[in-house]
CSV table of C-alpha atoms in Angstrom, one decimal:
chain,number,residue,atom,x,y,z
A,116,MET,CA,-26.5,64.6,3.2
A,117,THR,CA,-22.8,65.2,2.2
A,118,ASP,CA,-21.8,68.8,2.3
A,119,ILE,CA,-19.1,69.9,-0.2
A,120,GLY,CA,-18.2,73.0,1.7
A,121,ASP,CA,-15.3,74.9,0.1
A,122,ARG,CA,-13.1,71.9,-0.5
A,123,ILE,CA,-13.4,71.6,-4.3
A,124,LEU,CA,-10.2,70.4,-5.9
A,125,ILE,CA,-11.8,68.3,-8.8
A,126,SER,CA,-14.9,68.8,-10.9
A,127,VAL,CA,-16.1,65.4,-12.1
A,128,LEU,CA,-17.7,65.9,-15.4
A,129,MET,CA,-20.4,63.7,-17.0
A,130,ALA,CA,-22.6,64.4,-20.0
A,131,GLU,CA,-25.9,62.5,-19.9
A,132,TYR,CA,-28.3,61.6,-22.7
A,133,ASN,CA,-30.8,58.8,-22.5
A,134,THR,CA,-28.9,56.4,-20.3
A,135,ASP,CA,-30.6,53.4,-18.7
A,136,PRO,CA,-31.6,54.7,-15.2
A,137,ASP,CA,-30.1,51.8,-13.3
A,138,ARG,CA,-26.8,52.1,-15.1
A,139,LEU,CA,-26.8,55.9,-14.5
A,140,ARG,CA,-27.4,55.2,-10.8
A,141,ALA,CA,-24.5,52.8,-10.7
A,142,ALA,CA,-22.2,55.3,-12.4
A,143,ILE,CA,-23.2,58.2,-10.1
A,144,GLY,CA,-22.9,55.9,-7.0
A,145,SER,CA,-19.4,54.8,-7.9
A,146,ILE,CA,-18.2,58.4,-8.0
A,147,LEU,CA,-19.9,59.5,-4.8
A,148,ALA,CA,-18.2,56.5,-3.1
A,149,GLN,CA,-14.7,57.8,-3.9
A,150,THR,CA,-12.0,57.8,-1.2
A,151,GLU,CA,-11.0,61.3,-2.3
A,152,ARG,CA,-13.9,63.5,-1.3
A,153,ARG,CA,-12.8,67.0,-2.3
A,154,PHE,CA,-14.8,67.2,-5.5
A,155,GLU,CA,-18.0,68.3,-7.1
A,156,PHE,CA,-19.9,66.2,-9.5
A,157,VAL,CA,-21.3,68.1,-12.5
A,158,ILE,CA,-23.8,66.2,-14.7
A,159,VAL,CA,-24.8,68.0,-17.9
A,160,ASP,CA,-28.3,67.1,-18.9
A,161,ASP,CA,-28.1,67.2,-22.6
A,162,GLY,CA,-31.8,67.1,-23.2
A,163,SER,CA,-32.1,63.6,-21.8
A,164,GLN,CA,-35.4,61.7,-21.6
A,165,THR,CA,-34.0,60.1,-18.4
A,166,ASP,CA,-35.1,61.9,-15.3
A,167,VAL,CA,-31.5,63.0,-14.4
A,168,ARG,CA,-32.5,65.5,-11.7
A,169,GLY,CA,-34.8,63.0,-10.1
A,170,ILE,CA,-32.1,60.3,-10.0
A,171,ALA,CA,-29.6,62.8,-8.7
A,172,ALA,CA,-32.0,63.8,-5.9
A,173,GLU,CA,-32.1,60.2,-4.7
A,174,PHE,CA,-28.5,60.5,-3.5
A,175,ASP,CA,-29.0,63.6,-1.4
A,176,ASP,CA,-25.4,64.7,-1.8
A,177,ASP,CA,-24.5,68.4,-2.1
A,178,ARG,CA,-21.5,67.5,-4.2
A,179,LEU,CA,-23.8,66.5,-7.0
A,180,ARG,CA,-25.0,69.3,-9.4
A,181,VAL,CA,-27.1,68.9,-12.5
A,182,VAL,CA,-26.9,71.6,-15.1
A,183,GLY,CA,-28.3,71.9,-18.6
A,184,TYR,CA,-29.9,74.0,-21.3
A,185,GLY,CA,-33.2,72.2,-22.1
A,186,GLU,CA,-32.3,70.7,-25.4
A,187,ASN,CA,-30.0,68.1,-27.0
A,188,ARG,CA,-26.9,69.7,-28.3
A,189,GLY,CA,-24.6,66.7,-28.5
A,190,PHE,CA,-21.8,65.2,-26.5
A,191,VAL,CA,-19.1,67.6,-27.3
A,192,ALA,CA,-21.3,70.7,-26.6
A,193,ALA,CA,-22.3,69.1,-23.3
A,194,LEU,CA,-18.7,68.6,-22.3
A,195,ASN,CA,-17.7,72.1,-23.2
A,196,TYR,CA,-20.7,73.5,-21.3
A,197,GLY,CA,-19.6,71.4,-18.3
A,198,VAL,CA,-16.0,72.7,-18.5
A,199,GLU,CA,-17.4,76.2,-18.2
A,200,GLN,CA,-19.5,75.2,-15.2
A,201,ALA,CA,-16.6,73.5,-13.4
A,202,ARG,CA,-15.3,75.1,-10.2
A,203,GLY,CA,-12.4,72.8,-9.6
A,204,GLU,CA,-8.8,73.3,-10.6
A,205,TYR,CA,-9.0,69.8,-12.3
A,206,ILE,CA,-11.6,68.1,-14.4
A,207,ALA,CA,-12.1,64.3,-14.0
A,208,ARG,CA,-14.1,62.6,-16.7
A,209,MET,CA,-16.8,60.0,-16.1
A,210,ASP,CA,-19.3,58.3,-18.6
A,211,THR,CA,-22.9,57.5,-17.7
A,212,ASP,CA,-23.0,53.7,-18.1
A,213,ASP,CA,-19.5,52.9,-16.6
A,214,THR,CA,-18.2,52.5,-13.1
A,215,VAL,CA,-15.0,53.3,-11.3
A,216,GLU,CA,-12.9,51.9,-8.5
A,217,PRO,CA,-13.3,53.7,-5.2
A,218,ASP,CA,-9.7,55.0,-5.4
A,219,TYR,CA,-10.0,56.4,-9.0
A,220,LEU,CA,-9.8,60.0,-8.0
A,221,GLU,CA,-7.3,59.4,-5.2
A,222,SER,CA,-4.9,57.5,-7.4
A,223,VAL,CA,-5.0,59.7,-10.5
A,224,TYR,CA,-5.3,63.0,-8.7
A,225,GLY,CA,-2.5,61.9,-6.3
A,226,TRP,CA,-0.3,61.4,-9.3
A,227,ILE,CA,-1.0,64.5,-11.3
A,228,SER,CA,-0.8,66.7,-8.3
A,229,GLN,CA,2.7,65.4,-7.7
A,230,HIS,CA,3.8,65.8,-11.3
A,231,PRO,CA,3.0,69.4,-12.5
A,232,GLU,CA,4.8,68.7,-15.8
A,233,TYR,CA,1.7,66.8,-17.0
A,234,ALA,CA,-1.6,68.3,-18.1
A,235,VAL,CA,-3.5,65.1,-18.4
A,236,VAL,CA,-3.2,61.9,-16.4
A,237,SER,CA,-5.4,58.8,-16.8
A,238,GLY,CA,-5.6,55.4,-15.2
A,239,GLN,CA,-6.1,52.2,-17.2
A,240,ALA,CA,-9.5,50.9,-17.9
A,241,ARG,CA,-10.9,47.4,-18.2
A,242,GLU,CA,-13.6,46.6,-20.7
A,243,ILE,CA,-16.7,44.9,-19.3
A,244,SER,CA,-19.7,43.5,-21.2
A,245,SER,CA,-22.4,40.9,-20.9
A,246,ASP,CA,-19.7,38.4,-22.0
A,247,GLY,CA,-17.6,39.2,-18.9
A,248,PRO,CA,-14.3,41.1,-18.3
A,249,GLY,CA,-12.4,42.1,-21.5
A,250,LEU,CA,-9.2,43.9,-22.4
A,251,VAL,CA,-7.3,46.3,-20.2
A,252,LEU,CA,-6.9,49.6,-22.1
A,253,GLY,CA,-4.1,52.1,-21.7
A,254,ARG,CA,-0.4,51.8,-22.3
A,255,PRO,CA,1.3,53.0,-19.1
A,256,GLY,CA,3.8,55.9,-19.4
A,257,GLU,CA,4.0,59.2,-21.2
A,258,GLN,CA,1.8,59.4,-24.3
A,259,THR,CA,3.9,61.4,-26.8
A,260,ALA,CA,2.7,62.7,-30.2
A,261,LYS,CA,4.1,59.7,-32.0
A,262,LEU,CA,2.4,57.3,-29.7
A,263,ALA,CA,-0.9,59.2,-29.8
A,264,MET,CA,-0.9,59.0,-33.6
A,265,ARG,CA,-0.3,55.2,-33.3
A,266,GLY,CA,-3.3,54.7,-31.1
A,267,PHE,CA,-1.8,55.1,-27.6
A,268,THR,CA,-3.5,57.9,-25.6
A,269,PRO,CA,-4.9,58.6,-22.2
A,270,ILE,CA,-8.3,56.9,-21.5
A,271,HIS,CA,-10.6,59.8,-21.9
A,272,ALA,CA,-13.2,58.8,-19.3
A,273,ALA,CA,-10.5,57.8,-16.8
A,274,SER,CA,-8.6,61.0,-17.1
A,275,ILE,CA,-8.0,64.0,-14.8
A,276,MET,CA,-7.1,67.2,-16.7
A,277,ARG,CA,-5.9,70.6,-15.6
A,278,VAL,CA,-8.8,73.0,-16.4
A,279,SER,CA,-6.3,75.7,-17.4
A,280,ALA,CA,-4.8,73.4,-20.1
A,281,VAL,CA,-8.2,72.3,-21.4
A,282,LYS,CA,-9.3,76.0,-21.8
A,283,ALA,CA,-5.9,77.0,-23.3
A,284,ALA,CA,-6.5,74.3,-26.0
A,285,GLY,CA,-9.9,75.8,-26.8
A,286,GLY,CA,-11.9,73.0,-25.2
A,287,TYR,CA,-13.2,70.0,-27.1
A,288,PRO,CA,-13.0,70.5,-30.9
A,289,PRO,CA,-16.4,70.0,-32.6
A,290,TYR,CA,-16.2,66.4,-33.8
A,291,ARG,CA,-19.0,63.9,-33.2
A,292,ARG,CA,-16.4,61.1,-32.8
A,293,ALA,CA,-12.7,61.2,-31.6
A,294,GLU,CA,-13.3,64.4,-29.8
A,295,ASP,CA,-10.9,63.1,-27.1
A,296,LEU,CA,-8.1,62.4,-29.7
A,297,ALA,CA,-8.7,65.9,-31.1
A,298,LEU,CA,-8.3,67.4,-27.7
A,299,TRP,CA,-5.1,65.5,-27.0
A,300,CYS,CA,-3.7,66.6,-30.3
A,301,GLU,CA,-4.5,70.3,-29.5
A,302,MET,CA,-2.8,69.9,-26.2
A,303,LEU,CA,0.3,68.2,-27.7
A,304,LEU,CA,0.6,71.0,-30.3
A,305,ARG,CA,0.7,73.5,-27.4
A,306,GLY,CA,3.5,71.5,-25.6
A,307,TYR,CA,1.3,69.9,-22.9
A,308,ARG,CA,2.2,66.4,-21.8
A,309,LEU,CA,0.0,63.4,-21.2
A,310,TYR,CA,0.5,60.3,-19.0
A,311,VAL,CA,-1.2,57.0,-18.1
A,312,ILE,CA,-0.5,55.4,-14.7
A,313,PRO,CA,-0.2,51.6,-14.5
A,314,LYS,CA,-3.4,51.1,-12.5
A,315,VAL,CA,-6.9,49.9,-13.5
A,316,VAL,CA,-9.3,52.5,-12.1
A,317,TYR,CA,-12.1,52.4,-14.6
A,318,HIS,CA,-14.7,49.8,-15.9
A,319,TYR,CA,-15.6,50.7,-19.4
A,320,ARG,CA,-18.8,49.1,-20.8
A,321,VAL,CA,-18.5,47.8,-24.3
A,322,GLU,CA,-21.2,45.7,-25.9
A,323,LYS,CA,-21.6,44.3,-29.5
A,324,ALA,CA,-23.8,47.3,-30.4
A,325,ASP,CA,-20.9,49.6,-29.5
A,326,PHE,CA,-18.6,47.9,-32.0
A,327,ALA,CA,-21.4,48.2,-34.6
A,328,LYS,CA,-21.1,52.0,-34.2
A,329,ARG,CA,-17.5,51.8,-35.3
A,330,SER,CA,-18.5,50.9,-38.9
A,331,LEU,CA,-17.0,53.1,-41.6
A,332,ARG,CA,-20.1,55.3,-41.9
A,333,HIS,CA,-19.6,56.3,-38.2
A,334,ARG,CA,-15.9,56.8,-38.5
A,335,GLY,CA,-15.8,59.9,-40.7
A,336,ASP,CA,-14.9,62.4,-37.9
A,337,GLU,CA,-12.2,60.1,-36.5
A,338,ILE,CA,-10.6,60.0,-40.0
A,339,ARG,CA,-10.9,63.7,-40.3
A,340,VAL,CA,-9.3,64.3,-36.9
A,341,ARG,CA,-6.3,62.1,-37.9
A,342,LEU,CA,-5.9,63.8,-41.3
A,343,ARG,CA,-6.2,67.3,-39.7
A,344,TYR,CA,-3.7,66.8,-36.9
A,345,TYR,CA,-1.2,64.2,-38.2
A,346,PRO,CA,0.6,66.6,-40.5
A,347,LYS,CA,0.8,69.2,-37.7
A,348,LEU,CA,2.3,66.6,-35.4
A,349,GLY,CA,4.9,65.5,-37.8
A,350,ALA,CA,3.4,62.1,-38.8
A,351,GLY,CA,5.5,59.6,-40.8
A,352,PRO,CA,4.5,56.6,-42.8
A,353,ARG,CA,3.9,54.4,-39.7
A,354,GLU,CA,1.5,57.0,-38.3
A,355,TYR,CA,-0.5,57.3,-41.5
A,356,LEU,CA,-0.9,53.6,-41.4
A,357,ARG,CA,-3.2,54.2,-38.4
A,358,VAL,CA,-5.6,56.1,-40.8
A,359,GLY,CA,-5.7,53.0,-43.0
A,360,LYS,CA,-6.3,50.8,-40.0
A,361,SER,CA,-9.3,53.0,-39.0
A,362,ILE,CA,-10.8,52.6,-42.5
A,363,LEU,CA,-10.2,48.8,-42.6
A,364,SER,CA,-11.7,48.4,-39.1
A,365,GLY,CA,-14.8,50.2,-40.3
A,366,LEU,CA,-15.2,47.8,-43.2
A,367,LEU,CA,-14.7,44.5,-41.3
A,368,PRO,CA,-17.5,42.6,-39.6
A,369,VAL,CA,-17.9,43.2,-35.8
A,370,SER,CA,-16.9,39.6,-34.9
A,371,THR,CA,-13.7,39.9,-36.9
A,372,VAL,CA,-12.7,43.2,-35.3
A,373,ARG,CA,-13.3,41.8,-31.8
A,374,ALA,CA,-11.2,38.7,-32.6
A,375,ILE,CA,-8.3,40.7,-34.0
A,376,ARG,CA,-8.3,43.0,-31.0
A,377,GLY,CA,-8.2,40.1,-28.6
A,378,ARG,CA,-5.4,38.4,-30.5
A,379,LEU,CA,-3.3,41.6,-30.6
A,380,HIS,CA,-3.8,42.1,-26.9
A,381,ARG,CA,-2.8,38.6,-26.0
A,382,HIS,CA,0.4,38.9,-28.0
A,383,GLY,CA,1.2,42.4,-26.8
């Protein structure tokens, strides 16, 4: 058994709903194997049919804490509930079917702790799928409002955030999609700064079915987020083109979208 004692610097936050048990075990295991050990791991059981508490018990680790409310309220409600449960000064995000490098927390926390001018810092992420390794996500450097509106933001699941800044921004806004973009916009409007370090720390699972969820009928909230925040952030014509791109991407076949993403990535 690993005892957390009173050394909590970071609350790792995961929202769980019906994840494949083996993938959930892999995700949990990759966090518990971190080289930075001064953390708690808060898993919000969002009414999952997966035996979250039973799987957590297999690890016999006092840093791991499962909380919940006995029903499915949705991803954003689960994240906001987890923020309220967190005991650390920082929140690190983690999704249920991904994995991280052993130095994820050490690298990102090490950077944000040395740069108090930033409220959110993420590492880069590499897409993985049954087809093998994919794109590396995350443009290194500061993510300004202009860049955020053009599609360059911290990688949500690979981010460490100051709890005080998340709460000052009102937590995650109530959108079913693009809740991370909405949070970044709320923070930017309040003068908080965001950064991506040039290091791949996260392995982000993306399968064909995930791209299918990006069809136009699933993109309503993303478009609403952009239309709500872009005027407040001073968007110009180039930024509003991003809204058109979101609509177009939702109309195109999955194979076409994946091909275009790969081509754009190869050519920078």
